[in-house]
Amino acid sequence: MGTTVRNGESAAETAFRVIADELSRYTIVRLSATPDGVASRRELADYVGTRSTAVETRKRVTARLHHVVLPRLEAAGLIEYDPRSATVRYYPEPVVESLLDHVEVESKESE
């Protein structure tokens, strides 16, 4: 992603948009915590579902990941999503990682 403009957005604009969306943010947090940046859609749904402030069933979270969140993250160049194997691979982006570090610190301080 870098400073490249993709879909009319700079890397910073994309990063802010991703971090602003709760499900996208938790998806990236979970993927960045894995040693190889890979997780199944089910693992992501379990993780995201337990952290989201929205009351949704795992089935709804899984559907939202499949139809909305993962395609959006893939279009931003942050992940590779294979719907057939339900596998997601994360490609770390420094701007996103930096924002996540700040957001995580802020949320820990407010607890």
Short mmCIF file of C-alpha atoms in Angstrom, two decimals:
data_model
loop_
_atom_site.label_atom_id
_atom_site.label_comp_id
_atom_site.label_asym_id
_atom_site.label_seq_id
_atom_site.Cartn_x
_atom_site.Cartn_y
_atom_site.Cartn_z
CA MET A 1 0.00 0.00 0.00
CA GLY A 2 2.74 2.57 0.90
CA THR A 3 2.00 6.10 -0.34
CA THR A 4 0.36 4.76 -3.47
CA VAL A 5 -3.03 6.10 -4.36
CA ARG A 6 -5.51 3.26 -4.81
CA ASN A 7 -9.12 3.80 -5.82
CA GLY A 8 -8.56 7.54 -5.47
CA GLU A 9 -7.32 7.27 -1.85
CA SER A 10 -3.85 7.74 -0.42
CA ALA A 11 -2.41 5.10 1.91
CA ALA A 12 -3.23 7.31 4.90
CA GLU A 13 -6.85 7.78 3.81
CA THR A 14 -7.25 4.04 3.34
CA ALA A 15 -5.69 3.36 6.74
CA PHE A 16 -8.01 5.81 8.51
CA ARG A 17 -11.06 4.31 6.78
CA VAL A 18 -10.03 0.77 7.75
CA ILE A 19 -9.29 1.68 11.37
CA ALA A 20 -12.55 3.64 11.71
CA ASP A 21 -14.63 0.55 10.92
CA GLU A 22 -14.88 -1.68 13.99
CA LEU A 23 -15.08 -5.03 12.18
CA SER A 24 -12.23 -4.13 9.83
CA ARG A 25 -10.11 -2.95 12.74
CA TYR A 26 -10.63 -6.13 14.77
CA THR A 27 -9.99 -8.25 11.68
CA ILE A 28 -6.62 -6.57 11.15
CA VAL A 29 -5.78 -6.79 14.87
CA ARG A 30 -6.42 -10.55 14.83
CA LEU A 31 -4.48 -11.14 11.62
CA SER A 32 -1.52 -9.06 12.78
CA ALA A 33 -1.34 -11.14 15.97
CA THR A 34 -0.82 -14.41 14.08
CA PRO A 35 2.80 -15.46 13.40
CA ASP A 36 2.26 -15.82 9.65
CA GLY A 37 -0.57 -13.31 9.17
CA VAL A 38 -3.00 -16.09 8.20
CA ALA A 39 -6.35 -16.99 9.74
CA SER A 40 -9.54 -18.71 8.70
CA ARG A 41 -12.75 -16.76 8.22
CA ARG A 42 -14.21 -18.72 11.14
CA GLU A 43 -11.35 -17.72 13.46
CA LEU A 44 -11.85 -14.11 12.45
CA ALA A 45 -15.61 -14.31 13.01
CA ASP A 46 -15.09 -15.77 16.49
CA TYR A 47 -12.57 -13.08 17.43
CA VAL A 48 -14.44 -10.15 15.89
CA GLY A 49 -17.79 -11.33 17.28
CA THR A 50 -16.54 -11.37 20.86
CA ARG A 51 -15.10 -7.85 20.61
CA SER A 52 -17.67 -6.02 18.54
CA THR A 53 -20.00 -3.63 20.34
CA ALA A 54 -22.81 -4.65 17.98
CA VAL A 55 -24.88 -7.59 19.16
CA GLU A 56 -24.69 -9.98 16.23
CA THR A 57 -24.67 -13.74 15.93
CA ARG A 58 -21.52 -15.44 14.68
CA LYS A 59 -23.43 -16.33 11.52
CA ARG A 60 -24.14 -12.64 10.83
CA VAL A 61 -20.55 -11.65 11.61
CA THR A 62 -19.29 -14.38 9.27
CA ALA A 63 -21.62 -13.19 6.50
CA ARG A 64 -20.57 -9.58 6.99
CA LEU A 65 -16.90 -10.55 6.90
CA HIS A 66 -17.41 -12.59 3.72
CA HIS A 67 -19.53 -10.06 1.82
CA VAL A 68 -18.31 -6.69 3.09
CA VAL A 69 -15.24 -6.51 5.32
CA LEU A 70 -12.85 -8.96 3.66
CA PRO A 71 -13.55 -7.76 0.09
CA ARG A 72 -13.02 -4.15 1.25
CA LEU A 73 -9.72 -5.02 2.95
CA GLU A 74 -8.63 -6.96 -0.13
CA ALA A 75 -9.49 -4.00 -2.39
CA ALA A 76 -7.33 -1.83 -0.11
CA GLY A 77 -4.41 -4.22 -0.66
CA LEU A 78 -4.19 -5.24 2.99
CA ILE A 79 -5.24 -8.87 2.69
CA GLU A 80 -5.64 -11.72 0.26
CA TYR A 81 -8.92 -13.57 0.74
CA ASP A 82 -9.69 -16.97 -0.76
CA PRO A 83 -13.46 -17.50 -0.34
CA ARG A 84 -13.24 -21.17 -1.39
CA SER A 85 -10.83 -22.13 1.38
CA ALA A 86 -12.11 -19.33 3.67
CA THR A 87 -8.49 -18.33 4.31
CA VAL A 88 -7.23 -14.80 4.82
CA ARG A 89 -3.61 -13.61 4.58
CA TYR A 90 -2.60 -10.21 5.93
CA TYR A 91 0.04 -8.00 4.31
CA PRO A 92 1.25 -5.60 7.01
CA GLU A 93 1.14 -1.92 6.13
CA PRO A 94 3.20 0.49 8.28
CA VAL A 95 0.55 3.25 8.30
CA VAL A 96 -2.16 0.83 9.46
CA GLU A 97 0.13 -0.80 12.04
CA SER A 98 1.04 2.61 13.47
CA LEU A 99 -2.62 3.62 13.76
CA LEU A 100 -3.51 0.28 15.36
CA ASP A 101 -0.79 0.75 17.98
CA HIS A 102 -2.26 4.15 18.86
CA VAL A 103 -5.86 2.91 18.91
CA GLU A 104 -4.92 -0.07 21.12
CA VAL A 105 -3.09 2.21 23.58
CA GLU A 106 -6.07 4.57 23.72
CA SER A 107 -8.53 1.73 24.39
CA LYS A 108 -6.34 0.28 27.17
CA GLU A 109 -6.02 3.69 28.84
CA SER A 110 -9.79 4.19 28.82
CA GLU A 111 -10.50 0.89 30.60
#
